[in-house]
Amino acid sequence: TYYGAEQVMPHYNVMGVAKAALEASVRYMAADFGNDGIRVNAISAGPVKTLAASGIGDFRFILRWNELNSPLQANVTLEQIGQSALYLLSPMSAGVTGEVHHVDCGYHTVGMMNPHRTGDTADLLASFKPKYG
Protein backbone atom coordinates (compact mmCIF):
# COMPACT_ATOMS: atom_id res chain seq x y z
CA THR A 1 0.00 0.00 0.00
CA TYR A 2 1.12 3.65 0.13
CA TYR A 3 0.74 6.88 2.11
CA GLY A 4 -1.74 8.02 -0.55
CA ALA A 5 -4.29 5.83 1.26
CA GLU A 6 -4.07 8.14 4.30
CA GLN A 7 -3.44 11.58 2.81
CA VAL A 8 -4.12 13.19 -0.55
CA MET A 9 -1.13 12.90 -2.88
CA PRO A 10 -0.91 14.82 -6.17
CA HIS A 11 -1.66 12.76 -9.29
CA TYR A 12 -2.46 9.65 -7.21
CA ASN A 13 -6.21 10.00 -7.75
CA VAL A 14 -8.24 6.78 -7.65
CA MET A 15 -5.20 4.79 -6.50
CA GLY A 16 -5.55 6.49 -3.11
CA VAL A 17 -9.07 5.10 -2.84
CA ALA A 18 -7.87 1.65 -3.90
CA LYS A 19 -5.04 1.69 -1.34
CA ALA A 20 -7.41 2.82 1.41
CA ALA A 21 -9.67 -0.12 0.55
CA LEU A 22 -6.65 -2.43 0.66
CA GLU A 23 -5.71 -1.20 4.13
CA ALA A 24 -9.28 -1.69 5.38
CA SER A 25 -9.29 -5.19 3.88
CA VAL A 26 -6.13 -6.03 5.85
CA ARG A 27 -7.89 -5.17 9.11
CA TYR A 28 -11.06 -7.09 8.26
CA MET A 29 -9.15 -10.15 7.04
CA ALA A 30 -6.99 -10.11 10.17
CA ALA A 31 -10.18 -10.24 12.25
CA ASP A 32 -11.76 -12.93 10.07
CA PHE A 33 -8.73 -15.24 9.85
CA GLY A 34 -7.12 -14.67 13.24
CA ASN A 35 -9.02 -17.55 14.84
CA ASP A 36 -7.30 -19.86 12.37
CA GLY A 37 -3.87 -18.51 13.29
CA ILE A 38 -3.56 -16.64 10.01
CA ARG A 39 -1.95 -13.21 10.27
CA VAL A 40 -2.70 -10.50 7.70
CA ASN A 41 -0.51 -7.41 7.40
CA ALA A 42 0.45 -4.88 4.74
CA ILE A 43 3.53 -2.85 3.97
CA SER A 44 3.09 0.83 3.18
CA ALA A 45 6.29 1.66 1.36
CA GLY A 46 7.52 5.12 0.58
CA PRO A 47 7.97 6.14 -3.04
CA VAL A 48 10.23 3.80 -5.01
CA LYS A 49 11.22 3.95 -8.67
CA THR A 50 9.12 1.21 -10.28
CA LEU A 51 7.31 0.76 -13.56
CA ALA A 52 4.03 1.66 -11.85
CA ALA A 53 5.57 4.83 -10.39
CA SER A 54 6.51 6.00 -13.88
CA GLY A 55 2.81 6.61 -14.47
CA ILE A 56 2.58 9.12 -11.60
CA GLY A 57 3.08 12.69 -12.77
CA ASP A 58 6.07 14.55 -11.33
CA PHE A 59 7.32 11.42 -9.56
CA ARG A 60 10.91 12.69 -9.34
CA PHE A 61 9.62 15.70 -7.41
CA ILE A 62 7.79 13.37 -5.01
CA LEU A 63 10.98 11.33 -4.47
CA ARG A 64 13.05 14.41 -3.69
CA TRP A 65 10.33 15.91 -1.45
CA ASN A 66 10.18 12.67 0.54
CA GLU A 67 13.96 12.63 0.89
CA LEU A 68 14.10 16.21 2.14
CA ASN A 69 11.20 15.89 4.57
CA SER A 70 11.33 12.38 6.02
CA PRO A 71 12.94 12.07 9.47
CA LEU A 72 15.69 9.81 8.08
CA GLN A 73 16.20 12.26 5.17
CA ALA A 74 16.35 9.44 2.66
CA ASN A 75 14.17 7.43 0.33
CA VAL A 76 13.40 3.84 1.17
CA THR A 77 15.14 1.12 -0.82
CA LEU A 78 13.74 -2.08 -2.25
CA GLU A 79 16.08 -3.95 0.10
CA GLN A 80 14.57 -2.20 3.15
CA ILE A 81 11.07 -3.05 1.98
CA GLY A 82 12.11 -6.67 1.45
CA GLN A 83 13.67 -6.85 4.91
CA SER A 84 10.43 -5.56 6.43
CA ALA A 85 8.51 -8.24 4.55
CA LEU A 86 10.88 -10.87 5.94
CA TYR A 87 10.20 -9.57 9.45
CA LEU A 88 6.44 -9.83 8.90
CA LEU A 89 6.84 -13.38 7.58
CA SER A 90 9.15 -14.45 10.40
CA PRO A 91 8.34 -15.70 13.91
CA MET A 92 9.59 -12.33 15.23
CA SER A 93 6.23 -10.84 14.24
CA ALA A 94 4.12 -13.75 15.52
CA GLY A 95 2.00 -11.36 17.60
CA VAL A 96 1.39 -8.89 14.76
CA THR A 97 -1.75 -8.88 12.63
CA GLY A 98 -4.01 -6.27 11.08
CA GLU A 99 -1.11 -3.84 10.79
CA VAL A 100 -0.07 -1.50 8.03
CA HIS A 101 3.70 -1.41 8.51
CA HIS A 102 5.15 1.86 7.19
CA VAL A 103 8.53 1.55 5.50
CA ASP A 104 8.99 5.13 4.35
CA CYS A 105 11.93 6.56 6.29
CA GLY A 106 9.38 8.00 8.72
CA TYR A 107 7.61 10.26 6.22
CA HIS A 108 4.16 9.22 7.48
CA THR A 109 4.97 10.78 10.88
CA VAL A 110 5.69 14.26 9.54
CA GLY A 111 3.12 17.04 9.75
CA MET A 112 5.15 19.73 7.98
CA MET A 113 8.35 20.10 6.02
CA ASN A 114 11.67 19.88 7.81
CA PRO A 115 12.61 23.43 8.86
CA HIS A 116 16.32 22.51 8.71
CA ARG A 117 15.99 21.71 5.01
CA THR A 118 14.09 24.82 3.88
CA GLY A 119 16.94 25.91 1.59
CA ASP A 120 16.97 22.56 -0.20
CA THR A 121 13.17 22.56 -0.34
CA ALA A 122 13.15 26.09 -1.76
CA ASP A 123 15.62 24.99 -4.45
CA LEU A 124 13.42 22.00 -5.27
CA LEU A 125 10.31 24.16 -5.51
CA ALA A 126 12.12 26.73 -7.68
CA SER A 127 13.19 24.00 -10.10
CA PHE A 128 9.74 22.41 -10.24
CA LYS A 129 8.09 22.49 -13.64
CA PRO A 130 4.81 20.59 -13.43
CA LYS A 131 3.95 18.27 -16.30
CA TYR A 132 0.28 19.13 -16.01
CA GLY A 133 -1.65 22.33 -15.45
mmCIF file of C-alpha atoms in Angstrom:
data_model
loop_
_atom_site.group_PDB
_atom_site.id
_atom_site.type_symbol
_atom_site.label_atom_id
_atom_site.label_comp_id
_atom_site.label_asym_id
_atom_site.label_seq_id
_atom_site.Cartn_x
_atom_site.Cartn_y
_atom_site.Cartn_z
ATOM 1 C CA THR A 1 0.000 0.000 0.000
ATOM 2 C CA TYR A 2 1.116 3.654 0.130
ATOM 3 C CA TYR A 3 0.735 6.884 2.111
ATOM 4 C CA GLY A 4 -1.735 8.024 -0.549
ATOM 5 C CA ALA A 5 -4.288 5.827 1.258
ATOM 6 C CA GLU A 6 -4.074 8.138 4.298
ATOM 7 C CA GLN A 7 -3.445 11.585 2.813
ATOM 8 C CA VAL A 8 -4.123 13.189 -0.550
ATOM 9 C CA MET A 9 -1.135 12.898 -2.883
ATOM 10 C CA PRO A 10 -0.912 14.825 -6.171
ATOM 11 C CA HIS A 11 -1.662 12.757 -9.287
ATOM 12 C CA TYR A 12 -2.462 9.648 -7.213
ATOM 13 C CA ASN A 13 -6.211 10.002 -7.745
ATOM 14 C CA VAL A 14 -8.242 6.778 -7.652
ATOM 15 C CA MET A 15 -5.199 4.794 -6.499
ATOM 16 C CA GLY A 16 -5.546 6.490 -3.110
ATOM 17 C CA VAL A 17 -9.065 5.102 -2.836
ATOM 18 C CA ALA A 18 -7.867 1.647 -3.900
ATOM 19 C CA LYS A 19 -5.038 1.695 -1.343
ATOM 20 C CA ALA A 20 -7.413 2.822 1.413
ATOM 21 C CA ALA A 21 -9.672 -0.117 0.551
ATOM 22 C CA LEU A 22 -6.653 -2.431 0.656
ATOM 23 C CA GLU A 23 -5.714 -1.205 4.132
ATOM 24 C CA ALA A 24 -9.284 -1.685 5.381
ATOM 25 C CA SER A 25 -9.285 -5.188 3.884
ATOM 26 C CA VAL A 26 -6.130 -6.026 5.849
ATOM 27 C CA ARG A 27 -7.890 -5.166 9.111
ATOM 28 C CA TYR A 28 -11.058 -7.093 8.256
ATOM 29 C CA MET A 29 -9.152 -10.151 7.039
ATOM 30 C CA ALA A 30 -6.994 -10.110 10.175
ATOM 31 C CA ALA A 31 -10.175 -10.240 12.253
ATOM 32 C CA ASP A 32 -11.758 -12.929 10.067
ATOM 33 C CA PHE A 33 -8.732 -15.240 9.852
ATOM 34 C CA GLY A 34 -7.122 -14.669 13.244
ATOM 35 C CA ASN A 35 -9.024 -17.555 14.841
ATOM 36 C CA ASP A 36 -7.302 -19.862 12.367
ATOM 37 C CA GLY A 37 -3.874 -18.513 13.290
ATOM 38 C CA ILE A 38 -3.556 -16.640 10.011
ATOM 39 C CA ARG A 39 -1.955 -13.213 10.265
ATOM 40 C CA VAL A 40 -2.695 -10.499 7.702
ATOM 41 C CA ASN A 41 -0.514 -7.408 7.402
ATOM 42 C CA ALA A 42 0.453 -4.877 4.744
ATOM 43 C CA ILE A 43 3.531 -2.847 3.969
ATOM 44 C CA SER A 44 3.089 0.830 3.183
ATOM 45 C CA ALA A 45 6.292 1.660 1.355
ATOM 46 C CA GLY A 46 7.517 5.121 0.577
ATOM 47 C CA PRO A 47 7.973 6.138 -3.043
ATOM 48 C CA VAL A 48 10.233 3.796 -5.009
ATOM 49 C CA LYS A 49 11.223 3.945 -8.666
ATOM 50 C CA THR A 50 9.121 1.212 -10.276
ATOM 51 C CA LEU A 51 7.310 0.762 -13.559
ATOM 52 C CA ALA A 52 4.027 1.662 -11.846
ATOM 53 C CA ALA A 53 5.573 4.828 -10.394
ATOM 54 C CA SER A 54 6.508 6.002 -13.880
ATOM 55 C CA GLY A 55 2.807 6.613 -14.475
ATOM 56 C CA ILE A 56 2.581 9.118 -11.605
ATOM 57 C CA GLY A 57 3.080 12.689 -12.773
ATOM 58 C CA ASP A 58 6.069 14.552 -11.327
ATOM 59 C CA PHE A 59 7.319 11.420 -9.560
ATOM 60 C CA ARG A 60 10.908 12.693 -9.342
ATOM 61 C CA PHE A 61 9.623 15.704 -7.415
ATOM 62 C CA ILE A 62 7.788 13.370 -5.012
ATOM 63 C CA LEU A 63 10.977 11.334 -4.469
ATOM 64 C CA ARG A 64 13.047 14.415 -3.688
ATOM 65 C CA TRP A 65 10.334 15.910 -1.448
ATOM 66 C CA ASN A 66 10.181 12.672 0.539
ATOM 67 C CA GLU A 67 13.956 12.629 0.892
ATOM 68 C CA LEU A 68 14.099 16.210 2.141
ATOM 69 C CA ASN A 69 11.198 15.889 4.570
ATOM 70 C CA SER A 70 11.329 12.378 6.022
ATOM 71 C CA PRO A 71 12.938 12.072 9.473
ATOM 72 C CA LEU A 72 15.692 9.812 8.077
ATOM 73 C CA GLN A 73 16.201 12.259 5.172
ATOM 74 C CA ALA A 74 16.347 9.437 2.657
ATOM 75 C CA ASN A 75 14.172 7.429 0.326
ATOM 76 C CA VAL A 76 13.397 3.844 1.166
ATOM 77 C CA THR A 77 15.142 1.120 -0.825
ATOM 78 C CA LEU A 78 13.742 -2.081 -2.249
ATOM 79 C CA GLU A 79 16.082 -3.946 0.103
ATOM 80 C CA GLN A 80 14.573 -2.203 3.149
ATOM 81 C CA ILE A 81 11.071 -3.053 1.981
ATOM 82 C CA GLY A 82 12.106 -6.674 1.451
ATOM 83 C CA GLN A 83 13.665 -6.845 4.915
ATOM 84 C CA SER A 84 10.428 -5.561 6.428
ATOM 85 C CA ALA A 85 8.513 -8.239 4.546
ATOM 86 C CA LEU A 86 10.884 -10.869 5.939
ATOM 87 C CA TYR A 87 10.195 -9.567 9.450
ATOM 88 C CA LEU A 88 6.437 -9.829 8.904
ATOM 89 C CA LEU A 89 6.839 -13.380 7.584
ATOM 90 C CA SER A 90 9.150 -14.450 10.397
ATOM 91 C CA PRO A 91 8.343 -15.702 13.909
ATOM 92 C CA MET A 92 9.594 -12.334 15.232
ATOM 93 C CA SER A 93 6.234 -10.840 14.236
ATOM 94 C CA ALA A 94 4.117 -13.746 15.524
ATOM 95 C CA GLY A 95 1.997 -11.361 17.602
ATOM 96 C CA VAL A 96 1.390 -8.893 14.762
ATOM 97 C CA THR A 97 -1.747 -8.882 12.625
ATOM 98 C CA GLY A 98 -4.008 -6.274 11.079
ATOM 99 C CA GLU A 99 -1.113 -3.844 10.789
ATOM 100 C CA VAL A 100 -0.074 -1.501 8.027
ATOM 101 C CA HIS A 101 3.697 -1.408 8.512
ATOM 102 C CA HIS A 102 5.150 1.860 7.187
ATOM 103 C CA VAL A 103 8.531 1.553 5.505
ATOM 104 C CA ASP A 104 8.986 5.133 4.351
ATOM 105 C CA CYS A 105 11.931 6.557 6.294
ATOM 106 C CA GLY A 106 9.381 8.001 8.717
ATOM 107 C CA TYR A 107 7.607 10.263 6.219
ATOM 108 C CA HIS A 108 4.156 9.221 7.478
ATOM 109 C CA THR A 109 4.972 10.781 10.877
ATOM 110 C CA VAL A 110 5.691 14.263 9.541
ATOM 111 C CA GLY A 111 3.122 17.038 9.755
ATOM 112 C CA MET A 112 5.151 19.735 7.981
ATOM 113 C CA MET A 113 8.348 20.105 6.024
ATOM 114 C CA ASN A 114 11.675 19.875 7.810
ATOM 115 C CA PRO A 115 12.614 23.434 8.859
ATOM 116 C CA HIS A 116 16.317 22.512 8.713
ATOM 117 C CA ARG A 117 15.995 21.708 5.014
ATOM 118 C CA THR A 118 14.094 24.824 3.881
ATOM 119 C CA GLY A 119 16.944 25.914 1.590
ATOM 120 C CA ASP A 120 16.969 22.562 -0.195
ATOM 121 C CA THR A 121 13.173 22.556 -0.336
ATOM 122 C CA ALA A 122 13.146 26.093 -1.759
ATOM 123 C CA ASP A 123 15.616 24.990 -4.447
ATOM 124 C CA LEU A 124 13.424 21.999 -5.270
ATOM 125 C CA LEU A 125 10.307 24.159 -5.515
ATOM 126 C CA ALA A 126 12.118 26.728 -7.681
ATOM 127 C CA SER A 127 13.194 23.998 -10.101
ATOM 128 C CA PHE A 128 9.741 22.414 -10.235
ATOM 129 C CA LYS A 129 8.092 22.488 -13.639
ATOM 130 C CA PRO A 130 4.815 20.592 -13.429
ATOM 131 C CA LYS A 131 3.949 18.272 -16.296
ATOM 132 C CA TYR A 132 0.279 19.133 -16.013
ATOM 133 C CA GLY A 133 -1.652 22.334 -15.453
#
